Coordinates of C-alpha atoms in Angstrom, one line a residue:
X999 CA 5.4 -5.1 -21.2
X1000 CA 2.5 -3.6 -23.3
X1001 CA 1.2 -0.3 -22.9
X1002 CA -1.7 -1.5 -21.0
X1003 CA 0.6 -3.2 -18.5
X1004 CA 0.9 -0.1 -16.2
X1005 CA 3.9 -0.2 -13.6
X1006 CA 1.7 -1.1 -10.7
X1007 CA 0.9 -4.4 -12.3
X1008 CA 4.3 -5.6 -13.0
X1009 CA 4.8 -8.9 -11.3
X1010 CA 8.1 -10.9 -10.8
X1011 CA 8.5 -14.5 -10.2
X1012 CA 11.0 -14.7 -7.6
X1013 CA 9.6 -17.5 -5.5
X1014 CA 8.6 -19.5 -8.6
X1015 CA 12.1 -19.2 -9.9
X1016 CA 14.1 -19.7 -6.7
X1017 CA 11.9 -22.6 -5.3
X1018 CA 10.9 -24.8 -8.2
X1019 CA 10.7 -27.7 -5.7
X1020 CA 8.0 -25.9 -3.7
X1021 CA 5.5 -25.1 -6.3
X1022 CA 3.9 -26.3 -9.6
X1023 CA 3.7 -23.9 -12.6
X1024 CA -0.1 -23.6 -13.3
X1025 CA -2.7 -21.9 -15.2
X1026 CA -5.9 -20.5 -14.0
X1027 CA -9.3 -21.8 -15.1
X1028 CA -11.2 -19.7 -17.5
X1029 CA -13.8 -17.3 -16.2
X1030 CA -16.6 -17.4 -18.8
X1031 CA -18.1 -13.9 -17.9
X1032 CA -16.1 -12.1 -15.3
X1033 CA -17.9 -9.4 -13.4
X1034 CA -16.2 -7.2 -10.7
X1035 CA -18.1 -7.6 -7.5
X1036 CA -15.8 -5.7 -5.1
X1037 CA -12.6 -3.6 -5.6
X1038 CA -10.5 -2.2 -2.9
X1039 CA -9.6 1.2 -4.4
X1040 CA -7.4 2.3 -1.5
X1041 CA -5.3 -0.7 -1.5
X1042 CA -5.0 -0.5 -5.4
X1043 CA -3.9 3.0 -5.0
X1044 CA -1.4 2.0 -2.3
X1045 CA 0.0 -0.7 -4.7
X1046 CA 0.3 1.9 -7.4
X1047 CA -2.4 0.1 -9.5
X1048 CA -4.9 2.1 -11.6
X1049 CA -8.5 1.0 -10.4
X1050 CA -9.8 1.8 -13.9
X1051 CA -7.4 -0.8 -15.4
X1052 CA -8.6 -3.4 -12.9
X1053 CA -12.1 -2.9 -14.1
X1054 CA -11.1 -3.3 -17.7
X1055 CA -10.9 -6.7 -19.6
X1056 CA -7.3 -7.1 -18.9
X1057 CA -7.5 -6.1 -15.3
X1058 CA -10.3 -8.6 -14.9
X1059 CA -8.1 -11.3 -16.5
X1060 CA -5.3 -10.5 -14.1
X1061 CA -7.6 -10.7 -11.1
X1062 CA -9.0 -14.3 -12.2
X1063 CA -5.5 -15.4 -13.5
X1064 CA -6.5 -15.7 -17.1
X1065 CA -4.1 -12.8 -18.0
X1066 CA -0.4 -13.3 -16.9
X1067 CA 1.8 -10.2 -17.2
X1068 CA 5.1 -10.6 -18.7
X1069 CA 7.6 -11.5 -16.0
X1070 CA 5.0 -13.4 -14.0
X1071 CA 5.1 -17.2 -13.6
X1072 CA 2.0 -18.3 -11.6
X1073 CA 2.3 -21.4 -9.4
X1074 CA 0.5 -23.5 -7.0
X1075 CA 2.5 -23.4 -3.9
X1076 CA 3.4 -26.7 -2.1
X1077 CA 3.2 -27.1 1.7
X1078 CA 2.6 -29.8 4.3
X1079 CA 0.6 -29.3 7.6
X1080 CA -0.9 -30.4 10.8
X1081 CA -4.6 -30.2 10.4
X1082 CA -6.5 -30.5 13.5
X1083 CA -3.4 -32.1 15.0
X1084 CA -3.0 -34.6 12.1
X1085 CA 0.0 -34.5 9.8
X1086 CA -0.7 -34.3 6.1
X1087 CA 2.6 -34.3 4.1
X1088 CA 1.1 -32.9 1.0
X1089 CA -1.5 -30.2 1.0
X1090 CA -0.6 -27.1 -1.2
X1091 CA -2.6 -24.7 -3.1
X1092 CA -5.6 -26.8 -4.2
X1093 CA -7.6 -23.9 -5.6
X1094 CA -5.2 -21.0 -5.5
X1095 CA -2.4 -19.4 -7.5
X1096 CA 0.6 -17.2 -6.4
X1097 CA 0.6 -14.9 -9.4
X1098 CA 3.9 -13.4 -8.4
X1099 CA 5.4 -10.6 -6.4
X1100 CA 4.4 -6.8 -6.7
X1101 CA 6.9 -4.0 -6.9
X1102 CA 6.8 -3.5 -3.2
X1103 CA 7.7 -7.1 -2.5
X1104 CA 4.1 -8.4 -1.6
X1105 CA 2.5 -11.3 -3.0
X1106 CA -0.6 -11.3 -5.5
X1107 CA -2.4 -14.4 -5.0
X1108 CA -5.6 -15.8 -6.0
X1109 CA -8.3 -18.2 -4.4
X1110 CA -10.9 -20.0 -6.3
X1111 CA -9.0 -20.0 -9.7
X1112 CA -9.4 -23.6 -10.6
X1113 CA -8.1 -27.0 -9.8
X1114 CA -4.3 -27.6 -9.3
X1115 CA -2.3 -31.0 -8.7
X1116 CA -2.8 -30.2 -5.1
X1117 CA -6.7 -30.3 -5.3
X1118 CA -7.0 -33.8 -3.9
X1119 CA -10.3 -34.4 -5.4
X1120 CA -11.8 -30.8 -5.1
X1121 CA -13.0 -28.8 -8.0
X1122 CA -10.7 -25.9 -7.2
X1123 CA -13.5 -23.2 -7.3
X1124 CA -15.0 -21.1 -5.0
X1125 CA -18.5 -19.6 -4.4
X1126 CA -19.2 -15.9 -4.0
X1127 CA -20.1 -16.0 -0.4
X1128 CA -17.0 -17.3 1.1
X1129 CA -14.8 -15.1 -1.2
X1130 CA -16.8 -11.8 -0.1
X1131 CA -16.4 -13.1 3.5
X1132 CA -12.6 -13.0 3.3
X1133 CA -12.8 -9.6 1.6
X1134 CA -14.9 -8.4 4.4
X1135 CA -13.3 -9.7 7.5
X1136 CA -9.5 -9.3 6.2
X1137 CA -10.4 -5.6 5.5
X1138 CA -12.2 -5.4 9.0
X1139 CA -9.1 -6.8 10.5
X1140 CA -6.8 -4.3 8.8
X1141 CA -9.1 -1.5 10.0
X1142 CA -8.7 -2.9 13.6
X1143 CA -4.9 -2.8 13.4
X1144 CA -4.5 -6.4 13.1
X1145 CA -1.7 -7.8 10.7
X1146 CA -3.4 -9.6 8.0
X1147 CA -3.5 -10.5 4.3
X1148 CA -5.4 -7.9 2.3
X1149 CA -8.3 -8.4 -0.2
X1150 CA -7.8 -6.4 -3.5
X1151 CA -10.9 -7.7 -5.4
X1152 CA -13.5 -10.2 -5.8
X1153 CA -14.6 -11.2 -9.2
X1154 CA -17.5 -13.3 -10.2
X1155 CA -16.6 -15.7 -12.8
X1156 CA -19.9 -16.5 -14.4
X1157 CA -19.6 -20.1 -13.7
X1158 CA -21.6 -22.2 -11.3
X1159 CA -20.0 -23.8 -8.3
X1160 CA -21.5 -27.1 -7.0
X1161 CA -21.9 -27.4 -3.2
X1162 CA -25.1 -28.7 -1.7
X1163 CA -26.7 -26.5 -4.5
X1164 CA -25.3 -24.6 -7.4
X1165 CA -23.8 -21.2 -6.4
X1166 CA -22.1 -18.3 -8.4
X1167 CA -18.5 -18.6 -8.6
X1168 CA -15.8 -16.1 -7.6
X1169 CA -12.2 -15.5 -7.4
X1170 CA -10.6 -13.5 -4.6
X1171 CA -7.5 -11.6 -5.4
X1172 CA -5.4 -11.0 -2.1
X1173 CA -2.0 -9.2 -1.2
X1174 CA 0.2 -10.7 1.4
X1175 CA 3.6 -9.8 2.8
X1176 CA 4.2 -13.4 1.6
X1177 CA 2.6 -16.7 1.6
X1178 CA 5.1 -18.7 3.4
X1179 CA 3.8 -20.9 6.2
X1180 CA 4.9 -23.2 8.8
X1181 CA 3.5 -25.8 6.4
X1182 CA 6.0 -24.5 3.8
X1183 CA 8.9 -25.3 5.9
X1184 CA 7.4 -28.6 6.8
X1185 CA 7.1 -29.6 3.3
X1186 CA 10.8 -28.6 2.7
X1187 CA 11.9 -30.5 5.6
X1188 CA 10.1 -33.7 4.5
X1189 CA 12.2 -33.8 1.4
X1190 CA 15.2 -34.5 3.5
X1191 CA 17.0 -31.8 1.6
X1192 CA 18.6 -29.6 4.4
X1193 CA 19.8 -27.2 1.8
X1194 CA 16.2 -26.6 0.5
X1195 CA 15.3 -25.8 4.1
X1196 CA 18.4 -23.6 4.5
X1197 CA 17.6 -21.5 1.3
X1198 CA 14.0 -21.2 2.4
X1199 CA 15.1 -19.9 5.7
X1200 CA 17.5 -17.4 4.2
X1201 CA 14.4 -16.2 1.9
X1202 CA 12.2 -15.8 4.9
X1203 CA 15.0 -13.9 6.6
X1204 CA 15.7 -11.6 3.8
X1205 CA 12.1 -11.0 3.2
X1206 CA 10.6 -10.7 6.7
X1207 CA 13.4 -10.6 9.3
X1208 CA 16.5 -9.0 7.8
X1209 CA 17.9 -8.2 11.3
X1210 CA 18.3 -11.9 11.8
X1211 CA 21.0 -12.1 9.1
X1212 CA 23.4 -10.3 11.3
X1213 CA 22.6 -12.5 14.5
X1214 CA 25.0 -15.0 15.7
X1215 CA 22.7 -17.7 14.8
X1216 CA 20.5 -16.3 12.0
X1217 CA 18.1 -19.4 12.0
X1218 CA 17.5 -19.2 15.7
X1219 CA 17.0 -15.4 15.2
X1220 CA 14.3 -16.3 12.5
X1221 CA 12.6 -18.6 14.9
X1222 CA 12.5 -16.1 17.6
X1223 CA 11.2 -13.3 15.1
X1224 CA 8.4 -15.4 14.1
X1225 CA 7.6 -16.5 17.6
X1226 CA 7.5 -12.7 18.7
X1227 CA 5.3 -11.8 15.6
X1228 CA 2.9 -14.7 16.3
X1229 CA 2.7 -14.0 19.9
X1230 CA 1.6 -10.6 19.2
X1231 CA -0.7 -11.6 16.7
X1232 CA -2.7 -14.1 18.7
X1233 CA -2.9 -11.5 21.4
X1234 CA -4.5 -9.2 19.3
X1235 CA -7.1 -11.9 18.2
X1236 CA -7.8 -12.5 21.8
X1237 CA -8.1 -8.8 22.7
X1238 CA -10.8 -8.6 20.0
X1239 CA -12.6 -11.8 20.6
X1240 CA -11.5 -13.1 17.2
X1241 CA -11.5 -16.7 16.6
X1242 CA -9.6 -18.0 13.6
X1243 CA -11.4 -21.3 13.6
X1244 CA -8.9 -23.3 11.7
X1245 CA -5.3 -22.8 13.1
X1246 CA -3.6 -25.6 11.1
X1247 CA 0.1 -25.2 10.7
X1248 CA -0.5 -24.3 7.0
X1249 CA -2.4 -21.3 8.2
X1250 CA 0.4 -19.9 10.5
X1251 CA 2.4 -17.6 8.4
X1252 CA 6.0 -16.8 8.9
X1253 CA 5.3 -13.1 8.3
X1254 CA 2.9 -13.0 11.4
X1255 CA -0.1 -12.0 9.4
X1256 CA -3.5 -13.4 9.8
X1257 CA -4.4 -15.8 6.8
X1258 CA -7.4 -17.5 5.5
X1259 CA -10.9 -16.4 6.6
X1260 CA -13.0 -19.6 6.2
X1261 CA -14.5 -20.7 9.6
X1262 CA -13.6 -17.6 11.5
X1263 CA -15.9 -15.3 13.5
X1264 CA -16.0 -12.8 16.3
X1265 CA -17.2 -14.1 19.8
X1266 CA -20.1 -12.3 21.1
X1267 CA -21.1 -13.7 24.5
X1268 CA -17.8 -14.2 26.4
X1269 CA -17.0 -17.9 26.8
X1270 CA -13.5 -19.3 26.4
X1271 CA -15.0 -22.4 25.0
X1272 CA -16.6 -20.7 22.0
X1273 CA -16.3 -22.6 18.7
X1274 CA -18.0 -21.6 15.4
X1275 CA -16.4 -24.0 13.0
X1276 CA -18.6 -26.8 11.8
X1277 CA -15.7 -29.3 11.7
X1278 CA -13.9 -28.4 14.9
X1279 CA -16.1 -30.9 16.9
X1280 CA -13.6 -31.1 19.7
X1281 CA -13.0 -27.6 20.3
X1282 CA -9.3 -27.7 19.4
X1283 CA -9.4 -24.1 18.0
X1284 CA -11.8 -22.8 20.4
X1285 CA -11.3 -19.0 21.5
X1286 CA -9.5 -20.0 24.8
X1287 CA -7.2 -22.6 23.1
X1288 CA -5.8 -20.1 20.6
X1289 CA -2.5 -19.1 22.5
X1290 CA -1.4 -22.8 23.3
X1291 CA -2.2 -23.9 19.7
X1292 CA -0.1 -21.2 18.4
X1293 CA 2.8 -22.4 20.6
X1294 CA 2.0 -25.9 19.3
X1295 CA 2.2 -24.6 15.7
X1296 CA 5.6 -23.0 16.6
X1297 CA 6.9 -26.2 18.0
X1298 CA 6.2 -27.8 14.5
X1299 CA 8.3 -24.9 12.9
X1300 CA 11.0 -25.2 15.4
X1301 CA 11.4 -29.0 14.3
X1302 CA 12.1 -28.1 10.7
X1303 CA 14.9 -25.8 11.8
X1304 CA 16.9 -28.3 13.9
X1305 CA 19.6 -29.1 11.3
X1306 CA 20.0 -25.3 10.7
X1307 CA 20.4 -24.3 14.3
X1308 CA 23.2 -26.5 15.4
X1309 CA 25.1 -29.6 13.9
X1310 CA 24.5 -31.2 17.2
X1311 CA 20.9 -32.4 17.0
X1312 CA 20.5 -32.4 21.0
X1313 CA 22.1 -28.9 21.2
X1314 CA 19.7 -27.7 18.6
X1315 CA 16.7 -29.2 20.2
X1316 CA 17.7 -27.7 23.5
X1317 CA 18.2 -24.2 22.1
X1318 CA 15.1 -24.1 20.2
X1319 CA 13.0 -25.7 23.2
X1320 CA 14.4 -22.8 25.3
X1321 CA 13.3 -20.2 22.7
X1322 CA 9.9 -21.8 22.3
X1323 CA 9.5 -21.8 26.2
X1324 CA 9.4 -18.0 26.0
X1325 CA 6.1 -17.9 24.0
X1326 CA 3.7 -17.9 27.1
X1327 CA 5.5 -15.0 28.7
X1328 CA 5.7 -13.0 25.3
X1329 CA 2.1 -13.7 24.7
X1330 CA 1.2 -12.7 28.2
X1331 CA 3.1 -9.5 27.8
X1332 CA 1.5 -8.6 24.6
X1333 CA -1.9 -9.4 25.8
X1334 CA -1.3 -7.3 29.1
X1335 CA -0.2 -4.3 27.2
X1336 CA -3.4 -4.6 24.8
X1337 CA -5.6 -5.1 27.8
X1338 CA -4.0 -2.2 29.6
X1339 CA -5.0 0.0 26.6
X1340 CA -8.5 -1.4 26.2
X1341 CA -9.0 -0.4 29.8
X1342 CA -7.3 2.8 29.4
X1343 CA -4.9 2.4 32.2
X1344 CA -1.5 4.4 32.2
X1345 CA 1.0 2.0 33.4
X1346 CA 2.0 -1.6 32.8
X1347 CA 0.1 -4.1 34.9
X1348 CA 2.4 -6.9 35.5
X1349 CA 1.0 -10.5 35.0
X1350 CA -2.7 -10.4 34.4
X1351 CA -5.5 -13.0 35.0
X1352 CA -8.2 -11.1 32.7
X1353 CA -9.4 -12.6 29.5
X1354 CA -5.9 -13.9 28.5
X1355 CA -6.0 -16.3 31.7
X1356 CA -9.7 -17.2 31.1
X1357 CA -8.5 -18.3 27.6
X1358 CA -6.4 -21.0 29.2
X1359 CA -3.0 -19.5 28.9
X1360 CA -2.4 -17.8 32.2
X1361 CA -1.2 -20.8 34.2
X1362 CA 1.5 -21.4 31.4
X1363 CA 2.7 -17.8 31.3
X1364 CA 5.9 -18.4 33.2
X1365 CA 7.7 -15.5 34.7
X1366 CA 5.9 -12.3 35.5
X1367 CA 6.0 -9.6 32.9
X1368 CA 8.3 -6.5 33.9
X1369 CA 6.3 -3.7 35.8
X1370 CA 6.7 -0.2 34.9
X1371 CA 5.0 3.0 36.0
X1372 CA 3.3 3.1 39.5
X1373 CA 4.0 0.0 41.5
X1374 CA 0.9 0.6 43.6
X1375 CA -1.3 0.9 40.5
X1376 CA 0.2 -2.1 39.1
X1377 CA -0.4 -4.1 42.3
X1378 CA -4.1 -2.9 42.3
X1379 CA -4.6 -3.7 38.7
X1380 CA -3.5 -7.4 38.8
X1381 CA -6.5 -8.5 41.1
X1382 CA -8.7 -6.1 39.1
X1383 CA -8.0 -8.1 36.0
X1384 CA -8.4 -11.3 37.5
X1385 CA -11.8 -10.3 38.9
X1386 CA -12.7 -9.0 35.4
X1387 CA -12.0 -12.3 33.9
X1388 CA -14.5 -14.0 36.4
X1389 CA -17.1 -11.2 35.7
X1390 CA -16.9 -11.6 31.9
X1391 CA -17.3 -15.5 32.5
X1392 CA -20.1 -15.2 34.8
X1393 CA -22.2 -12.9 32.9
X1394 CA -21.5 -14.2 29.5
X1395 CA -21.8 -10.5 28.4
X1396 CA -21.2 -9.4 24.9
X1397 CA -17.6 -8.9 24.8
X1398 CA -17.3 -5.9 22.4
X1399 CA -20.4 -4.1 23.9
X1400 CA -18.9 -4.5 27.4
X1401 CA -15.6 -2.9 26.6
X1402 CA -17.2 0.0 24.5
X1403 CA -19.8 0.6 27.6
X1404 CA -16.6 1.1 29.7
X1405 CA -15.8 4.4 27.9
X1406 CA -18.7 6.3 29.4
X1407 CA -18.1 4.5 32.7
X1408 CA -14.5 6.0 32.9
X1409 CA -16.2 9.5 32.6
X1410 CA -18.6 8.5 35.5
X1411 CA -21.7 7.3 33.5
X1412 CA -21.9 3.6 34.5
X1413 CA -25.4 3.0 33.3
X1414 CA -24.5 1.3 30.0
X1415 CA -22.3 -1.3 31.9
X1416 CA -24.8 -1.7 34.5
X1417 CA -27.3 -2.3 31.5
X1418 CA -25.2 -5.1 30.4
X1419 CA -24.1 -6.9 33.7
X1420 CA -26.3 -5.4 36.4
X1421 CA -24.9 -4.5 39.9
X1422 CA -22.3 -7.3 39.6
X1423 CA -19.9 -4.7 38.0
X1424 CA -20.3 -2.1 40.7
X1425 CA -17.4 -3.0 42.9
X1426 CA -15.2 -3.6 39.9
X1427 CA -16.1 -0.3 38.4
X1428 CA -15.2 1.7 41.4
X1429 CA -11.6 0.1 41.8
X1430 CA -11.0 0.3 38.0
X1431 CA -12.0 4.1 38.0
X1432 CA -9.7 4.6 41.0
X1433 CA -6.9 3.9 38.7
X1434 CA -7.7 7.0 36.4
X1435 CA -8.6 5.3 33.1
X1436 CA -8.4 7.5 30.0
X1437 CA -11.4 7.9 27.8
X1438 CA -9.2 9.0 24.9
X1439 CA -7.0 5.9 25.0
X1440 CA -10.0 3.6 25.3
X1441 CA -11.6 5.1 22.3
X1442 CA -8.8 4.0 20.2
X1443 CA -8.7 0.5 21.4
X1444 CA -12.4 -0.7 21.8
X1445 CA -14.3 -0.8 18.5
X1446 CA -17.7 0.3 18.1
X1447 CA -18.5 -2.1 15.2
X1448 CA -17.0 -5.5 14.4
X1449 CA -18.1 -7.9 11.6
X1450 CA -21.3 -9.4 13.5
X1451 CA -21.9 -12.9 12.6
X1452 CA -25.5 -12.4 11.8
X1453 CA -25.0 -9.4 9.6
X1454 CA -22.1 -11.1 7.9
X1455 CA -24.4 -13.9 6.9
X1456 CA -27.2 -11.5 5.9
X1457 CA -24.8 -9.6 3.7
X1458 CA -23.4 -12.7 2.1
X1459 CA -26.7 -14.2 1.4
X1460 CA -28.0 -11.2 -0.3
X1461 CA -24.8 -11.0 -2.4
X1462 CA -25.4 -14.7 -3.4
X1463 CA -28.6 -13.8 -4.7
X1464 CA -27.3 -10.8 -6.5
X1465 CA -27.7 -7.9 -4.3
X1466 CA -24.5 -6.4 -3.2
X1467 CA -26.1 -3.6 -1.1
X1468 CA -25.9 -5.1 2.4
X1469 CA -22.4 -6.3 1.8
X1470 CA -21.2 -2.8 0.6
X1471 CA -22.9 -1.1 3.6
X1472 CA -21.4 -3.6 6.1
X1473 CA -18.1 -3.1 4.6
X1474 CA -18.2 0.8 5.0
X1475 CA -19.1 0.3 8.7
X1476 CA -16.7 -2.3 9.8
X1477 CA -13.6 -0.5 7.9
X1478 CA -14.1 2.5 10.2
X1479 CA -14.7 0.6 13.4
X1480 CA -13.7 3.1 16.1
X1481 CA -16.0 6.0 15.0
X1482 CA -19.5 5.8 16.5
X1483 CA -22.2 7.1 13.9
X1484 CA -25.9 7.8 14.5
X1485 CA -28.2 5.5 12.6
X1486 CA -26.0 2.6 12.7
X1487 CA -27.0 1.0 15.9
X1488 CA -28.0 -2.3 14.4
X1489 CA -24.4 -2.8 13.4
X1490 CA -23.1 -2.5 16.9
X1491 CA -25.9 -4.8 18.4
X1492 CA -25.3 -8.5 19.1
X1493 CA -27.4 -11.2 17.4
X1494 CA -31.0 -11.4 18.5
X1495 CA -31.8 -13.8 21.3
X1496 CA -33.8 -15.9 19.1
X1497 CA -31.1 -16.3 16.5
X1498 CA -29.8 -19.9 16.0
X1499 CA -26.1 -20.6 17.2
X1500 CA -23.7 -19.2 14.5
X1501 CA -21.9 -21.9 12.6
X1502 CA -19.1 -21.2 10.0
X1503 CA -17.7 -23.5 7.3
X1504 CA -14.3 -23.7 5.5
X1505 CA -15.8 -22.4 2.2
X1506 CA -14.4 -25.2 0.1

């Protein structure tokens, strides 16, 4: 280690060393004139990395992959995946590199660092706009309390990236609990090497679910742990109106973190059929489809674990199927608890209708969730949530604004809600207020600011043209989403009525 390689940038190569069959050692493309566009100083401090180092030549080299610290072995990871329901046996990091593991066990990973053997004809590069988009939205998600990969930095490379027109190139450096995916297990299983799958499962257990190691069946416990984490994650997406847009199995993490922010967006007008992705022409990954799609992805994960769970294949399938069947109930419980908090209600509500049912998962939810607290309040709340679902659907109200407007309504001022949905909400508001909603609880669960789609595009267009001001301003707002501040009203407002329908792209 040189004197410049401070402790905070020490990297180890555990994954590269332990799983040579699941990656290819590779080198990042040169960045002709690297320029730091965004640096997450709080995250750098959390990781023990000196921001001044990252601003220097060697730090910029680390963030673009051209400087490799001693002990690191950058690899392009291999994985398979179901993309829009179709199986691709060999995907992998076509434009990304796992640089190595940081001292706290998290990965340092690059996107846009050049072609790899998995590039499949792509150039392996990324433009400034999509990389700043992932930075912005992943940090907003973190501020909203959602498990997510984190953005450490975006560095402009000085090279042009050719899409429909030449665009300035960039590399995103991100941090994650790991980059293990359902697709990683699918790739390992496709090799026919059961011991490789076993070693991968043991690695995932040690890294993410250490309690599973002591279970009677550790591999079943691993599956249950991932199922629980993903049920909680997708419930959080639904509660915020977040649409991932490309829920392929290679974008479903074993850790339960949100990963890859290409065609994602936040729903404004409430509609379970909302789709933003330009390539999701059938609406497979629409807002309302996200819970059942997540369960479908977990079924693919379960298939990879069959030989580990039981030597008897039929018994393994039966055991995993039973565990998979708990997903709707576990999702519904997580969604219910979250909606209870959004509505400021003090007791668990039982099985809801609400946004979760409008999202297409209610009929599949299975047994009712356990009810705690005042039984009468729970019984009153269940039809209240069902009515809320109908109200949101009928009015197509702005989802974030509606819940924020409920905060003054809880204290008696219903005019903000009536301004959004008129008199349609009057009866519902009276029944909800009778349950005694807490303003203080609601203020912690309903953001004022989300990354509004039109503001994101405005900021990225400006950044692509060389003006980082709008991006920086928007980042400040969305990383403190629960604090209402005067003068920032435009950041809390939906897109103007005349705005074109929002469309997102994968960024490749």
